[in-house]
Amino acid sequence: DSAQSLEAAIGTLVHRCLELIAKSGAESWPEARIAGLEPAWRRWLAGHGHSAAEAAAGAAEAAQAVRATLASTAGRWLLADHPQAGTEQAWSSCDGTVAVNHVIDRIFVADGCRWIIDYKTVRAPAAELANRAEGFRAQLERYAELFAGDPLPLRKAIFFPLQGVLVEVR
């Protein structure tokens, strides 16, 4: 389904940008840089089989997500330099005899707690985000199990880049 694959492709672009922002710092992402990337994102989306109209809409949505993230206090905080920070980190665990791979979008230590954050580029009003975040509890719990022996308290959250909103899942 074209709409689903477009949504997934937009998510890929947004995840990559948030990873780059976390590594290079928000100050290196002025509006001109974001606007300058949109043509490349359109080409990338078109190269992944999306029509010109879909590619243009997708690139604009990815840019909107990056802008909303950088405009939000929560987005700037979670992408800031923190101790033990990582982005798009690959982890493995064993479920019986089967190896399970996990990719944690953002992890760091702040105020004595380890934060595990997953990004979700969903189109939803802010009033629905808490319920949407709750739907990802099982995923966050799987990630939390990777730190079962960690002495630090653990906090889990979903960050919605399109809305610039961080929702903690307790």
XYZ file of N, CA and C in Angstrom:
510
model
N 0.850 -1.179 0.000
C 0.000 0.000 0.000
C 0.887 1.230 0.000
N 0.664 2.120 -0.966
C 1.507 3.295 -1.164
C 1.528 4.207 0.046
N 0.363 4.428 0.684
C 0.299 5.319 1.849
C 1.132 4.767 2.995
N 1.064 3.461 3.217
C 1.859 2.874 4.298
C 3.350 2.966 3.999
N 3.732 2.652 2.786
C 5.155 2.700 2.481
C 5.664 4.140 2.487
N 4.811 5.098 2.104
C 5.217 6.501 2.173
C 5.406 6.899 3.640
N 4.494 6.490 4.503
C 4.623 6.804 5.925
C 5.906 6.206 6.500
N 6.211 4.975 6.112
C 7.448 4.334 6.584
C 8.680 5.078 6.063
N 8.630 5.503 4.804
C 9.765 6.227 4.227
C 9.961 7.577 4.917
N 8.870 8.266 5.224
C 8.970 9.523 5.964
C 9.593 9.262 7.329
N 9.162 8.202 7.989
C 9.742 7.839 9.281
C 11.238 7.595 9.183
N 11.670 6.940 8.119
C 13.100 6.695 7.918
C 13.858 8.011 7.791
N 13.332 8.941 6.996
C 13.984 10.248 6.847
C 14.066 10.981 8.182
N 12.969 10.995 8.920
C 12.933 11.710 10.194
C 13.899 11.073 11.191
N 13.886 9.745 11.284
C 14.810 9.068 12.204
C 16.255 9.429 11.879
N 16.592 9.424 10.597
C 17.974 9.735 10.191
C 18.337 11.168 10.562
N 17.428 12.102 10.333
C 17.710 13.502 10.681
C 17.865 13.671 12.186
N 17.000 13.041 12.977
C 17.110 13.170 14.427
C 18.425 12.558 14.924
N 18.858 11.490 14.281
C 20.161 10.907 14.625
C 21.280 11.909 14.329
N 21.233 12.543 13.168
C 22.258 13.522 12.795
C 22.231 14.745 13.709
N 21.031 15.194 14.073
C 20.915 16.340 14.972
C 21.522 16.001 16.328
N 21.238 14.804 16.838
C 21.790 14.397 18.143
C 23.311 14.352 18.095
N 23.866 13.970 16.965
C 25.319 13.858 16.847
C 25.997 15.199 16.603
N 25.324 16.096 15.860
C 25.971 17.352 15.489
C 25.504 18.553 16.297
N 24.388 18.439 16.985
C 23.850 19.537 17.776
C 22.783 20.308 17.029
N 21.768 20.724 17.754
C 20.630 21.436 17.145
C 21.050 22.740 16.485
N 22.082 23.376 17.025
C 22.516 24.663 16.463
C 23.048 24.518 15.039
N 23.422 23.310 14.635
C 23.920 23.109 13.274
C 22.784 22.785 12.294
N 21.533 22.959 12.751
C 20.373 22.687 11.909
C 19.475 23.917 11.788
N 19.979 24.987 11.173
C 19.123 26.168 10.965
C 18.054 25.865 9.908
N 17.083 26.739 9.830
C 15.982 26.590 8.868
C 16.502 26.409 7.445
N 17.519 27.143 7.076
C 18.049 27.054 5.711
C 18.536 25.636 5.400
N 19.117 24.961 6.362
C 19.591 23.593 6.129
C 18.418 22.654 5.886
N 17.378 22.798 6.699
C 16.205 21.926 6.547
C 15.557 22.169 5.188
N 15.349 23.426 4.841
C 14.749 23.762 3.546
C 15.616 23.251 2.391
N 16.918 23.329 2.557
C 17.826 22.865 1.518
C 17.817 21.361 1.313
N 17.375 20.617 2.318
C 17.325 19.161 2.205
C 16.060 18.654 1.519
N 15.023 19.469 1.500
C 13.751 18.993 0.932
C 13.868 18.486 -0.512
N 14.596 19.163 -1.411
C 14.718 18.615 -2.776
C 15.372 17.223 -2.794
N 16.379 17.027 -1.969
C 17.026 15.713 -1.914
C 16.061 14.660 -1.357
N 15.270 15.047 -0.376
C 14.292 14.110 0.180
C 13.229 13.755 -0.859
N 12.807 14.736 -1.660
C 11.841 14.451 -2.735
C 12.433 13.426 -3.709
N 13.697 13.639 -4.087
C 14.346 12.700 -5.011
C 14.467 11.315 -4.382
N 14.820 11.264 -3.101
C 14.967 9.984 -2.418
C 13.627 9.245 -2.379
N 12.566 9.975 -2.037
C 11.239 9.352 -1.991
C 10.793 8.899 -3.379
N 11.059 9.712 -4.398
C 10.722 9.319 -5.773
C 11.513 8.071 -6.173
N 12.762 8.015 -5.755
C 13.595 6.846 -6.038
C 13.127 5.586 -5.340
N 12.299 5.756 -4.333
C 11.726 4.607 -3.627
C 10.303 4.309 -4.104
N 9.973 4.813 -5.300
C 8.739 4.422 -5.946
C 7.532 5.304 -5.693
N 7.716 6.449 -5.081
C 6.588 7.331 -4.805
C 6.420 8.336 -5.942
N 5.166 8.667 -6.225
C 4.877 9.635 -7.279
C 5.471 10.990 -6.894
N 5.536 11.884 -7.868
C 6.072 13.218 -7.606
C 5.257 13.925 -6.524
N 3.946 13.773 -6.562
C 3.090 14.417 -5.552
C 3.327 13.810 -4.170
N 3.430 12.489 -4.117
C 3.699 11.832 -2.825
C 5.069 12.236 -2.296
N 6.052 12.270 -3.187
C 7.409 12.634 -2.778
C 7.452 14.062 -2.244
N 6.752 14.967 -2.889
C 6.724 16.358 -2.428
C 6.033 16.452 -1.070
N 4.907 15.778 -0.920
C 4.190 15.799 0.357
C 5.017 15.138 1.454
N 5.674 14.036 1.124
C 6.489 13.326 2.105
C 7.687 14.142 2.565
N 8.342 14.790 1.624
C 9.491 15.629 1.978
C 9.046 16.793 2.850
N 7.902 17.379 2.527
C 7.379 18.488 3.336
C 7.024 18.010 4.743
N 6.460 16.807 4.850
C 6.112 16.279 6.170
C 7.364 15.969 6.988
N 8.385 15.411 6.358
C 9.638 15.146 7.068
C 10.249 16.458 7.563
N 10.227 17.473 6.724
C 10.758 18.783 7.126
C 9.938 19.359 8.279
N 8.621 19.199 8.207
C 7.752 19.670 9.289
C 8.109 18.978 10.611
N 8.378 17.673 10.549
C 8.731 16.919 11.760
C 10.046 17.416 12.355
N 11.022 17.676 11.502
C 12.312 18.174 11.984
C 12.144 19.567 12.583
N 11.387 20.408 11.903
C 11.140 21.762 12.426
C 10.409 21.718 13.770
N 9.372 20.892 13.859
C 8.603 20.795 15.110
C 9.470 20.266 16.244
N 10.334 19.313 15.931
C 11.244 18.774 16.938
C 12.167 19.865 17.457
N 12.781 20.602 16.546
C 13.727 21.640 16.944
C 13.046 22.827 17.627
N 11.775 23.027 17.340
C 11.032 24.121 17.970
C 10.522 23.751 19.357
N 10.526 22.474 19.681
C 9.975 22.037 20.965
C 11.060 21.903 22.025
N 10.707 22.263 23.226
C 11.626 22.105 24.360
C 11.980 20.640 24.538
N 10.987 19.768 24.438
C 11.226 18.328 24.614
C 12.157 17.787 23.541
N 11.940 18.193 22.296
C 12.781 17.713 21.203
C 14.226 18.146 21.361
N 14.438 19.391 21.696
C 15.806 19.887 21.891
C 16.456 19.195 23.093
N 15.678 18.932 24.153
C 16.225 18.267 25.328
C 16.643 16.842 24.992
N 15.798 16.095 24.337
C 16.145 14.692 24.103
C 17.265 14.529 23.088
N 17.462 15.522 22.212
C 18.552 15.448 21.236
C 19.838 16.107 21.729
N 19.787 16.727 22.909
C 20.980 17.385 23.469
C 22.024 16.348 23.856
N 23.215 16.838 24.112
C 24.308 15.972 24.544
C 24.065 15.547 25.994
N 23.953 14.242 26.208
C 23.736 13.674 27.537
C 24.777 12.585 27.779
N 25.068 12.279 29.040
C 25.965 11.154 29.324
C 25.381 9.842 28.786
N 26.256 8.982 28.348
C 25.912 7.652 27.853
C 24.857 7.702 26.753
N 24.905 8.751 25.936
C 23.903 8.933 24.890
C 24.221 8.100 23.658
N 23.175 7.657 23.022
C 23.297 6.934 21.771
C 22.044 7.128 20.942
N 22.201 6.994 19.639
C 21.071 7.075 18.727
C 21.088 5.881 17.794
N 19.906 5.391 17.497
C 19.752 4.250 16.588
C 20.706 3.114 16.976
N 20.734 2.808 18.263
C 21.638 1.778 18.767
C 21.044 0.387 18.591
N 21.844 -0.502 18.049
C 21.426 -1.886 17.852
C 21.809 -2.713 19.080
N 20.850 -3.472 19.572
C 21.045 -4.349 20.722
C 20.485 -5.716 20.363
N 20.996 -6.744 21.027
C 20.475 -8.095 20.832
C 20.176 -8.725 22.176
N 19.190 -9.596 22.172
C 18.853 -10.360 23.366
C 18.512 -11.770 22.910
N 18.361 -12.651 23.872
C 18.040 -14.032 23.552
C 16.675 -14.359 24.153
N 15.772 -14.813 23.302
C 14.439 -15.230 23.729
C 14.403 -16.743 23.608
N 14.813 -17.414 24.675
C 14.959 -18.868 24.598
C 16.183 -19.200 23.780
N 15.974 -19.762 22.600
C 17.095 -20.101 21.719
C 17.163 -19.187 20.495
N 16.305 -18.179 20.469
C 16.235 -17.286 19.319
C 16.834 -15.927 19.671
N 17.746 -15.451 18.825
C 18.307 -14.114 19.017
C 17.290 -13.089 18.521
N 17.107 -12.041 19.306
C 16.172 -10.974 18.951
C 16.968 -9.681 18.850
N 16.791 -8.970 17.741
C 17.491 -7.708 17.528
C 16.550 -6.543 17.825
N 17.101 -5.496 18.417
C 16.350 -4.307 18.779
C 17.152 -3.089 18.311
N 16.463 -2.024 17.924
C 17.122 -0.758 17.615
C 16.440 0.320 18.451
N 17.206 0.885 19.379
C 16.677 1.926 20.259
C 16.981 3.274 19.615
N 15.929 4.057 19.389
C 16.087 5.330 18.688
C 16.966 6.314 19.456
N 16.733 6.435 20.762
C 17.517 7.386 21.571
C 17.599 6.851 22.991
N 18.797 6.888 23.540
C 19.038 6.439 24.908
C 20.084 7.353 25.522
N 19.897 7.697 26.790
C 20.859 8.548 27.487
C 20.539 8.545 28.969
N 21.443 9.155 29.738
C 21.238 9.329 31.170
C 21.054 10.819 31.439
N 19.993 11.153 32.174
C 19.725 12.534 32.569
C 19.108 12.517 33.959
N 19.594 13.394 34.816
C 19.072 13.517 36.184
C 19.048 12.182 36.917
N 20.094 11.388 36.717
C 20.220 10.122 37.427
C 19.344 9.000 36.923
N 18.689 9.180 35.782
C 17.825 8.144 35.200
C 18.283 7.819 33.785
N 18.124 6.558 33.419
C 18.373 6.157 32.031
C 17.054 6.310 31.271
N 17.104 7.047 30.182
C 15.941 7.256 29.335
C 16.041 6.386 28.091
N 14.946 5.723 27.751
C 14.815 4.985 26.497
C 13.668 5.648 25.742
N 13.972 6.138 24.544
C 12.976 6.891 23.788
C 12.854 6.307 22.387
N 11.619 6.123 21.971
C 11.344 5.680 20.616
C 10.601 6.793 19.897
N 10.907 6.976 18.607
C 10.253 8.007 17.810
C 9.108 7.390 17.016
N 8.003 8.110 16.929
C 6.865 7.677 16.121
C 6.356 8.868 15.326
N 6.446 8.770 14.005
C 5.970 9.844 13.139
C 4.539 9.525 12.733
N 3.625 9.812 13.645
C 2.210 9.549 13.389
C 1.480 10.871 13.191
N 0.490 10.825 12.339
C -0.380 11.989 12.119
C -1.550 11.849 13.080
N -1.510 12.595 14.151
C -2.577 12.533 15.145
C -2.596 13.836 15.924
N -3.763 14.235 16.392
C -3.824 15.436 17.225
C -3.138 15.200 18.571
N -2.649 16.268 19.160
C -1.926 16.168 20.434
C -2.745 15.467 21.505
N -4.054 15.644 21.480
C -4.919 15.032 22.498
C -4.909 13.503 22.435
N -4.524 12.931 21.301
C -4.520 11.470 21.142
C -3.157 10.833 21.428
N -2.137 11.640 21.644
C -0.780 11.099 21.715
C -0.555 10.207 22.928
N -1.135 10.504 24.065
C -0.950 9.652 25.246
C -1.481 8.248 24.972
N -2.645 8.151 24.335
C -3.192 6.833 24.000
C -2.330 6.134 22.965
N -1.844 6.886 21.993
C -0.958 6.299 20.984
C 0.318 5.766 21.632
N 0.894 6.543 22.553
C 2.122 6.122 23.234
C 1.886 4.827 23.996
N 0.746 4.731 24.638
C 0.420 3.520 25.406
C 0.440 2.277 24.510
N 0.087 2.450 23.255
C 0.092 1.337 22.315
C 1.487 0.787 22.036
N 2.509 1.515 22.403
C 3.894 1.076 22.172
C 4.561 0.597 23.464
N 3.767 0.418 24.518
C 4.298 -0.023 25.808
C 5.109 -1.314 25.675
N 4.579 -2.310 24.983
C 5.270 -3.602 24.866
C 6.649 -3.435 24.230
N 6.747 -2.605 23.210
C 8.042 -2.354 22.564
C 9.016 -1.733 23.564
N 8.576 -0.727 24.294
C 9.447 -0.080 25.277
C 9.828 -1.045 26.399
N 8.917 -1.909 26.791
C 9.220 -2.896 27.832
C 10.294 -3.876 27.355
N 10.232 -4.254 26.079
C 11.281 -5.135 25.531
C 12.636 -4.441 25.609
N 12.666 -3.167 25.263
C 13.913 -2.413 25.352
C 14.372 -2.319 26.801
N 13.456 -2.081 27.714
C 13.801 -1.947 29.128
C 14.405 -3.233 29.676
N 13.947 -4.378 29.192
C 14.493 -5.664 29.649
C 15.985 -5.779 29.363
N 16.477 -5.071 28.359
C 17.905 -5.089 28.034
C 18.739 -4.486 29.160
N 18.100 -3.695 30.039
C 18.800 -3.000 31.121
C 18.358 -3.503 32.489
N 17.923 -4.751 32.538
C 17.382 -5.318 33.784
C 18.382 -5.234 34.938
N 19.660 -5.341 34.688
C 20.658 -5.306 35.752
C 21.234 -3.927 36.021
N 20.757 -2.922 35.319
C 21.269 -1.561 35.453
C 20.796 -0.964 36.775
N 21.699 -0.410 37.574
C 21.271 0.171 38.856
C 20.516 1.502 38.704
N 20.596 2.132 37.536
C 19.903 3.410 37.350
C 18.395 3.195 37.174
N 17.598 4.105 37.716
C 16.162 4.050 37.415
C 15.961 4.227 35.910
N 14.936 3.592 35.400
C 14.681 3.589 33.967
C 13.385 4.327 33.657
N 13.448 5.195 32.656
C 12.254 5.912 32.192
C 12.116 5.660 30.698
N 10.880 5.465 30.275
C 10.595 5.135 28.883
C 9.612 6.158 28.321
N 9.827 6.525 27.059
C 8.933 7.516 26.461
C 8.881 7.349 24.951
N 7.800 7.870 24.394
C 7.637 7.975 22.948
C 7.737 9.458 22.604
N 8.532 9.766 21.586
C 8.607 11.135 21.093
C 7.913 11.178 19.740
N 6.989 12.122 19.601
C 6.251 12.325 18.367
C 6.819 13.555 17.660
N 7.713 13.356 16.679
C 8.374 14.491 16.025
C 7.428 15.459 15.317
N 6.371 14.960 14.705
C 5.469 15.862 13.989
C 4.795 16.868 14.925
N 4.600 16.463 16.178
C 3.958 17.338 17.145
C 4.962 17.946 18.128
N 6.203 17.428 18.128
C 7.212 17.905 19.071
C 6.859 17.564 20.513
N 6.227 16.401 20.717
C 5.709 16.036 22.037
C 6.363 14.744 22.527
N 6.810 14.759 23.776
C 7.377 13.601 24.453
C 6.341 13.090 25.448
N 5.997 11.797 25.351
C 5.016 11.188 26.250
C 5.697 10.055 26.995
N 5.818 10.208 28.296
C 6.422 9.155 29.113
C 5.418 8.022 29.306
N 5.919 6.800 29.196
C 5.114 5.600 29.416
C 5.617 5.001 30.718
N 4.811 5.101 31.771
C 5.240 4.649 33.101
C 4.836 3.222 33.366
